[in-house]
Short mmCIF file of C-alpha atoms in Angstrom, two decimals:
data_model
loop_
_atom_site.label_atom_id
_atom_site.label_comp_id
_atom_site.label_asym_id
_atom_site.label_seq_id
_atom_site.Cartn_x
_atom_site.Cartn_y
_atom_site.Cartn_z
CA MET A 10 -11.59 -5.10 35.63
CA ALA A 11 -9.62 -7.99 34.21
CA SER A 12 -7.38 -10.35 36.59
CA THR A 13 -3.85 -9.38 37.23
CA SER A 14 -2.58 -12.38 35.35
CA SER A 15 -4.85 -11.63 32.28
CA ARG A 16 -4.02 -7.99 32.34
CA ALA A 17 -0.30 -8.75 32.62
CA LEU A 18 -0.40 -10.92 29.59
CA THR A 19 -2.18 -8.18 27.58
CA LEU A 20 0.64 -5.67 28.81
CA LEU A 21 3.35 -8.09 27.66
CA SER A 22 1.45 -8.21 24.31
CA LEU A 23 1.37 -4.46 23.85
CA LEU A 24 5.13 -4.26 24.79
CA SER A 25 6.07 -6.99 22.33
CA ALA A 26 5.11 -4.83 19.44
CA GLY A 27 8.27 -2.94 19.92
CA GLY A 28 9.33 0.64 20.84
CA VAL A 29 8.55 2.74 23.88
CA ILE A 30 5.00 2.95 25.13
CA GLY A 31 4.22 5.57 27.84
CA ALA A 32 2.72 4.59 31.19
CA ALA A 33 -0.31 6.90 30.54
CA ASP A 34 -0.98 5.11 27.13
CA LEU A 35 -0.63 1.73 28.71
CA ALA A 36 -3.08 2.74 31.52
CA ASP A 37 -5.62 3.92 28.88
CA ARG A 38 -5.37 0.72 26.80
CA LEU A 39 -5.65 -1.35 29.92
CA GLU A 40 -8.47 0.75 31.43
CA VAL A 41 -6.43 0.89 34.74
CA SER A 42 -4.37 3.52 36.71
CA GLU A 43 -0.78 4.30 36.09
CA ARG A 44 -0.07 2.69 39.63
CA THR A 45 -1.69 -0.45 38.56
CA VAL A 46 0.49 -0.44 35.31
CA ARG A 47 3.61 -0.11 37.35
CA ARG A 48 2.46 -3.15 39.67
CA ASP A 49 1.91 -5.20 36.46
CA VAL A 50 5.26 -4.34 35.16
CA ASP A 51 6.84 -5.46 38.50
CA THR A 52 4.64 -8.69 38.12
CA LEU A 53 6.20 -9.29 34.71
CA ARG A 54 9.78 -8.62 35.88
CA GLU A 55 9.34 -11.24 38.86
CA LEU A 56 8.42 -13.69 36.02
CA GLY A 57 11.65 -12.99 34.32
CA TYR A 58 10.73 -10.59 31.69
CA ARG A 59 13.13 -7.76 31.18
CA ILE A 60 11.11 -4.56 31.00
CA GLU A 61 13.25 -1.32 30.85
CA PRO A 62 11.95 2.08 31.97
CA VAL A 63 12.65 4.92 29.58
CA LYS A 64 12.95 8.36 31.17
CA GLY A 65 12.30 11.92 29.59
CA SER A 66 9.51 13.50 27.60
CA GLY A 67 9.07 10.49 25.38
CA GLY A 68 9.57 7.97 28.22
CA GLY A 69 7.64 4.82 29.29
CA TYR A 70 8.36 1.23 29.00
CA ARG A 71 9.99 -1.12 26.49
CA LEU A 72 10.99 -4.72 26.39
CA GLY A 73 14.74 -5.45 26.56
CA ALA A 74 16.36 -6.39 23.34
CA ASP A 75 17.11 -10.12 24.71
CA THR A 76 13.69 -10.67 26.16
CA ARG A 77 12.30 -14.16 25.33
CA LEU A 78 8.45 -14.16 24.90
CA PRO A 79 6.11 -17.02 24.93
CA PRO A 80 5.60 -18.80 21.53
CA LEU A 81 2.44 -16.76 20.74
CA LEU A 82 0.70 -14.06 22.48
CA PHE A 83 -2.07 -12.57 20.56
CA ASP A 84 -5.17 -10.70 21.49
CA GLU A 85 -8.50 -10.92 19.59
CA GLU A 86 -7.74 -7.86 17.26
CA GLN A 87 -4.31 -9.34 16.50
CA VAL A 88 -5.97 -12.69 15.55
CA VAL A 89 -8.38 -11.06 13.21
CA ALA A 90 -5.37 -9.09 11.56
CA ILE A 91 -3.32 -12.29 11.18
CA ALA A 92 -6.22 -14.23 9.65
CA VAL A 93 -7.26 -11.56 7.19
CA ALA A 94 -3.67 -10.90 6.20
CA LEU A 95 -2.67 -14.48 5.63
CA GLN A 96 -5.88 -15.06 3.49
CA THR A 97 -5.60 -11.91 1.30
CA ALA A 98 -1.92 -11.83 0.79
CA PRO A 99 -2.00 -14.05 -2.30
CA ALA A 100 -4.26 -11.61 -3.95
CA VAL A 101 -1.12 -9.25 -4.34
CA LEU A 102 1.79 -11.59 -4.15
CA ALA A 103 2.14 -14.65 -6.42
CA GLY A 104 3.68 -18.02 -5.22
CA ILE A 105 2.92 -17.61 -1.55
CA GLY A 106 -0.72 -19.13 -1.52
CA GLU A 107 0.30 -22.59 -0.15
CA SER A 108 2.92 -20.80 2.41
CA ALA A 109 0.25 -18.52 3.58
CA ALA A 110 -2.35 -21.29 4.08
CA ARG A 111 0.25 -23.44 5.96
CA ALA A 112 1.15 -20.43 8.17
CA LEU A 113 -2.57 -19.80 9.06
CA GLN A 114 -2.90 -23.39 9.94
CA THR A 115 0.29 -23.27 12.12
CA VAL A 116 -0.90 -20.28 13.88
CA ARG A 117 -4.37 -21.71 14.42
CA ARG A 118 -3.04 -24.85 15.88
CA VAL A 119 -1.19 -23.10 18.88
CA MET A 120 -4.09 -20.64 19.59
CA PRO A 121 -6.30 -20.95 22.54
CA GLU A 122 -9.75 -22.37 21.72
CA ARG A 123 -11.43 -19.00 22.30
CA LEU A 124 -8.96 -17.20 19.86
CA ARG A 125 -9.38 -20.04 17.24
CA GLY A 126 -12.93 -19.27 17.03
CA GLU A 127 -12.32 -15.67 16.40
CA SER A 128 -9.62 -16.57 13.60
CA ASP A 129 -12.24 -19.19 12.02
CA ALA A 130 -14.83 -16.31 11.90
CA PHE A 131 -12.81 -14.41 9.31
CA THR A 132 -12.72 -16.65 6.33
CA VAL A 133 -12.01 -14.25 3.53
CA THR A 134 -12.49 -14.59 -0.34
CA THR A 135 -10.85 -12.13 -2.43
CA LEU A 136 -12.54 -10.83 -5.52
CA ALA A 137 -11.55 -8.36 -8.32
CA ASN A 138 -13.23 -5.18 -7.97
CA TYR A 139 -16.00 -4.47 -10.79
CA TRP A 140 -14.80 -0.89 -10.88
CA GLU A 141 -11.02 -1.56 -10.95
CA PHE A 142 -8.61 -3.65 -12.86
CA PRO A 143 -5.98 -4.38 -10.41
CA ALA A 144 -2.61 -5.63 -11.42
CA PRO A 145 -2.21 -9.59 -11.20
CA PRO A 146 -0.26 -10.76 -8.11
CA ILE A 147 3.40 -9.87 -8.20
CA SER A 148 6.19 -12.36 -7.89
CA ALA A 149 7.05 -12.86 -4.14
CA ASP A 150 10.59 -13.31 -5.04
CA LEU A 151 10.77 -9.79 -6.77
CA VAL A 152 9.23 -8.26 -3.71
CA ARG A 153 11.71 -10.01 -1.40
CA ASP A 154 14.88 -9.01 -3.57
CA VAL A 155 13.61 -5.26 -3.90
CA GLY A 156 12.52 -5.26 -0.37
CA ALA A 157 15.89 -6.50 0.83
CA ALA A 158 17.55 -3.51 -1.05
CA VAL A 159 15.19 -0.96 0.50
CA ARG A 160 15.92 -2.59 3.94
CA ARG A 161 19.63 -2.62 3.56
CA ARG A 162 19.86 0.80 2.00
CA HIS A 163 21.90 -0.81 -0.95
CA VAL A 164 21.87 0.63 -4.54
CA LEU A 165 19.53 -1.52 -6.91
CA ARG A 166 20.45 -2.62 -10.38
CA ALA A 167 17.52 -3.73 -12.53
CA GLU A 168 15.93 -3.72 -15.93
CA TYR A 169 12.85 -1.80 -16.30
CA ARG A 170 10.25 -2.09 -19.16
CA ASP A 171 9.33 1.10 -20.92
CA ASP A 172 5.75 1.81 -22.27
CA ASP A 173 6.70 0.02 -25.60
CA GLY A 174 7.99 -3.04 -23.76
CA SER A 175 11.88 -2.28 -24.32
CA PRO A 176 13.93 -3.02 -21.22
CA VAL A 177 16.12 -0.14 -20.03
CA ARG A 178 18.89 -0.56 -17.31
CA VAL A 179 18.40 1.49 -14.27
CA ARG A 180 20.49 1.99 -11.29
CA VAL A 181 18.49 3.42 -8.40
CA GLU A 182 18.58 4.04 -4.62
CA PRO A 183 15.31 2.32 -3.50
CA HIS A 184 13.58 4.19 -0.79
CA ARG A 185 10.21 2.54 -0.20
CA LEU A 186 7.68 -0.04 -1.53
CA VAL A 187 4.00 1.10 -1.72
CA VAL A 188 0.88 -0.85 -2.61
CA TRP A 189 -1.95 1.05 -3.98
CA ALA A 190 -5.22 -0.61 -5.36
CA ALA A 191 -3.17 -4.01 -5.42
CA ARG A 192 -0.47 -2.33 -7.71
CA TRP A 193 3.07 -2.36 -6.41
CA TYR A 194 5.47 0.64 -6.66
CA LEU A 195 8.95 1.48 -5.83
CA VAL A 196 9.79 5.03 -4.76
CA ALA A 197 13.54 5.33 -5.85
CA PHE A 198 16.12 8.02 -6.58
CA ASP A 199 17.41 7.36 -10.23
CA LEU A 200 21.24 7.86 -10.05
CA GLU A 201 21.46 8.35 -13.72
CA SER A 202 18.75 11.06 -14.19
CA ALA A 203 19.48 12.35 -10.76
CA ARG A 204 15.74 12.54 -10.00
CA TRP A 205 13.11 10.89 -7.75
CA ARG A 206 11.03 8.29 -9.66
CA VAL A 207 7.96 5.93 -9.10
CA LEU A 208 8.55 2.61 -10.72
CA ARG A 209 5.83 -0.13 -11.29
CA LEU A 210 7.31 -3.11 -9.61
CA ASP A 211 5.87 -5.53 -12.22
CA ARG A 212 7.85 -3.83 -14.81
CA LEU A 213 10.99 -4.24 -13.08
CA THR A 214 13.55 -7.15 -13.06
CA ALA A 215 16.00 -6.99 -10.29
CA LYS A 216 19.69 -8.01 -10.92
CA SER A 217 22.06 -9.41 -8.42
CA PRO A 218 22.73 -7.28 -5.25
CA THR A 219 25.26 -4.58 -5.44
CA TRP A 220 26.03 -4.36 -1.70
CA VAL A 221 26.80 -0.63 -2.43
CA PRO A 222 25.17 1.36 0.45
CA PHE A 223 23.69 4.80 0.04
CA ASP A 224 22.79 7.75 2.49
CA GLU A 225 19.31 8.76 3.03
CA ARG A 226 17.78 11.48 0.94
CA PRO A 227 14.83 13.60 1.86
CA LEU A 228 11.76 12.86 -0.25
CA PRO A 229 10.29 15.76 -2.23
CA THR A 230 7.30 15.43 -0.04
CA SER A 231 6.85 14.03 3.54
CA ASP A 232 3.76 11.79 2.50
CA VAL A 233 5.23 9.00 0.36
CA GLY A 234 1.87 7.70 -0.46
CA GLU A 235 0.75 11.04 -1.85
CA PHE A 236 4.21 11.13 -3.90
CA VAL A 237 3.08 7.84 -5.54
CA GLN A 238 -0.47 9.13 -6.20
CA ARG A 239 0.72 12.31 -7.87
CA ALA A 240 3.29 10.70 -10.01
CA PHE A 241 1.78 10.82 -13.50
CA ASP A 242 4.74 8.76 -15.00
CA ARG A 243 4.55 5.90 -12.46
CA GLY A 244 4.17 3.34 -15.30
CA ASP A 245 0.42 2.56 -15.15
CA MET A 246 -1.26 0.72 -18.06
CA LEU A 247 -4.52 1.23 -19.49
CA ALA A 248 -7.08 -1.20 -18.07
CA PRO A 249 -8.90 -3.46 -20.62
CA TRP A 250 -12.38 -1.79 -20.62
CA PRO A 251 -14.66 -2.49 -23.57
CA CYS A 252 -14.62 1.35 -24.23
CA GLN A 253 -11.39 3.31 -24.24
CA GLY A 254 -10.74 6.88 -25.12
CA SER A 255 -8.38 9.80 -24.71
CA VAL A 256 -8.98 13.48 -23.97
CA VAL A 257 -6.57 16.50 -23.44
CA LEU A 258 -7.73 18.07 -20.17
CA ASP A 259 -6.68 21.50 -18.72
CA VAL A 260 -5.75 19.86 -15.48
CA PRO A 261 -2.39 19.43 -14.04
CA PRO A 262 -0.77 16.02 -14.74
CA ALA A 263 -0.32 15.34 -10.98
CA THR A 264 -3.92 16.16 -10.24
CA ALA A 265 -5.24 13.87 -13.09
CA ALA A 266 -2.92 11.18 -11.73
CA MET A 267 -4.09 11.42 -8.29
CA PHE A 268 -7.97 11.50 -9.00
CA ALA A 269 -8.29 9.27 -12.19
CA PRO A 270 -9.79 5.82 -11.62
CA GLY A 271 -7.23 2.86 -11.49
CA GLY A 272 -6.22 1.76 -14.99
CA ALA A 273 -5.85 5.33 -16.40
CA VAL A 274 -2.67 6.64 -18.09
CA VAL A 275 -1.68 10.19 -17.74
CA GLU A 276 0.76 11.86 -20.17
CA PHE A 277 2.24 15.09 -19.87
CA VAL A 278 1.37 18.11 -22.18
CA SER A 279 2.19 20.97 -19.96
CA ASP A 280 2.31 21.94 -16.30
CA ARG A 281 -1.46 22.77 -16.48
CA SER A 282 -2.68 20.16 -19.03
CA CYS A 283 -2.35 16.60 -19.78
CA LEU A 284 -3.66 13.86 -22.03
CA LEU A 285 -5.80 11.39 -20.10
CA ARG A 286 -6.51 7.87 -21.34
CA MET A 287 -9.11 6.06 -19.58
CA GLY A 288 -11.74 3.20 -20.03
CA ALA A 289 -15.24 2.32 -18.82
CA TRP A 290 -18.18 -0.17 -19.44
CA SER A 291 -19.94 2.20 -21.74
CA TRP A 292 -19.00 5.36 -23.91
CA THR A 293 -21.57 7.44 -22.00
CA GLY A 294 -19.95 6.07 -18.69
CA LEU A 295 -16.49 7.07 -19.96
CA ALA A 296 -17.81 10.61 -20.91
CA GLY A 297 -19.21 10.98 -17.47
CA LEU A 298 -15.69 10.11 -15.96
CA TYR A 299 -14.06 12.92 -17.98
CA LEU A 300 -16.87 15.37 -16.84
CA THR A 301 -16.04 14.78 -13.17
CA PHE A 302 -12.72 16.81 -13.58
CA ALA A 303 -14.98 19.84 -14.49
CA ALA A 304 -12.27 21.13 -16.92
CA ASP A 305 -11.97 22.36 -20.46
CA MET A 306 -11.09 19.40 -23.00
CA ARG A 307 -10.06 19.02 -26.53
CA GLN A 308 -8.79 16.48 -28.81
CA VAL A 309 -11.52 14.11 -27.75
CA GLU A 310 -10.96 10.58 -29.37
CA PRO A 311 -12.41 8.27 -30.73
CA ALA A 312 -15.52 9.38 -32.47
CA GLU A 313 -17.70 7.10 -30.25
CA LEU A 314 -16.65 9.23 -27.21
CA ARG A 315 -17.52 12.56 -28.97
CA GLN A 316 -21.04 11.08 -29.81
CA ALA A 317 -21.37 10.17 -26.18
CA PHE A 318 -20.66 13.72 -25.03
CA ALA A 319 -23.18 15.10 -27.67
CA GLY A 320 -25.74 12.60 -26.32
CA ILE A 321 -25.34 13.93 -22.85
CA VAL A 322 -25.73 17.32 -24.01
CA ARG A 323 -28.81 16.37 -25.98
CA ARG A 324 -30.46 14.82 -22.95
CA LEU A 325 -29.93 17.79 -20.93
CA ASP A 326 -31.30 20.19 -23.43
CA GLU A 327 -34.33 18.01 -24.17
CA PRO A 328 -35.06 16.10 -21.13
CA SER A 329 -37.50 13.13 -21.47
CA PRO A 330 -41.08 13.78 -20.29
CA PRO A 331 -41.93 12.18 -17.00
CA PRO A 332 -43.55 8.66 -17.42
CA GLY A 333 -47.44 8.33 -17.12
#
């Protein structure tokens, strides 16, 4: 069992994350009894930390709003999280590489020697996935401006580039920023069309703040991530694969949007079918991607893709003899 002082610091670290944590949960994380947790809470109070009891079914302990914490109080897992987050952030946010590096150095300097070793063990190099073409890092200023509107619950005015590149003025209630496969999306309620939309953040240019508040609206689904994944009109662009094709599939647009690889584009045909444009490193590979949907297809373009499908059928009908 850890010493009282070490355990008390760990307890303070858990409470510093915010919110109410139950005594049973704290006891489980510290691997002690609830009685020991109460004693450790008393120890922290004697040291001047304001720890409030919260009664009721969701009760437990929480830090008082005016509690002053030590400059840094991290455990090993938090150190790993900070080191990885600060090193990978420039892969999705442009213009913060130097700031992230300086932040990591600042955190590292005030860490105890033991935790500094944990941090140094996680040196990360971010590479593009050979299977995906993620969007380039997005402007940190844009994320900050849109994020401020989301946080304050203020109406956002912006210009949004349509598929043909034409700017269109939009006025939305911004609900949530979502990052999926290094692509940034804004889930928002469009005040002009009176509908929920998913907007690609790299297509959006925020205007000056409106300072106009709005009330919360219930999302069409409780899972905001799934809402983004199933939005076929979320503004994705065809990835620059060497082989690109299009097929009309008898698959609902939302289903195709959710399961197509990154860099695919889904266009609405009907509630039960869609035009799916995708790319791959070879025509046969592209044909294989379409076959994974196990659906009827038509309007297969271009001719190279049709030939690839024919080649697959020929190989299945006339398998090559085994070697030797």
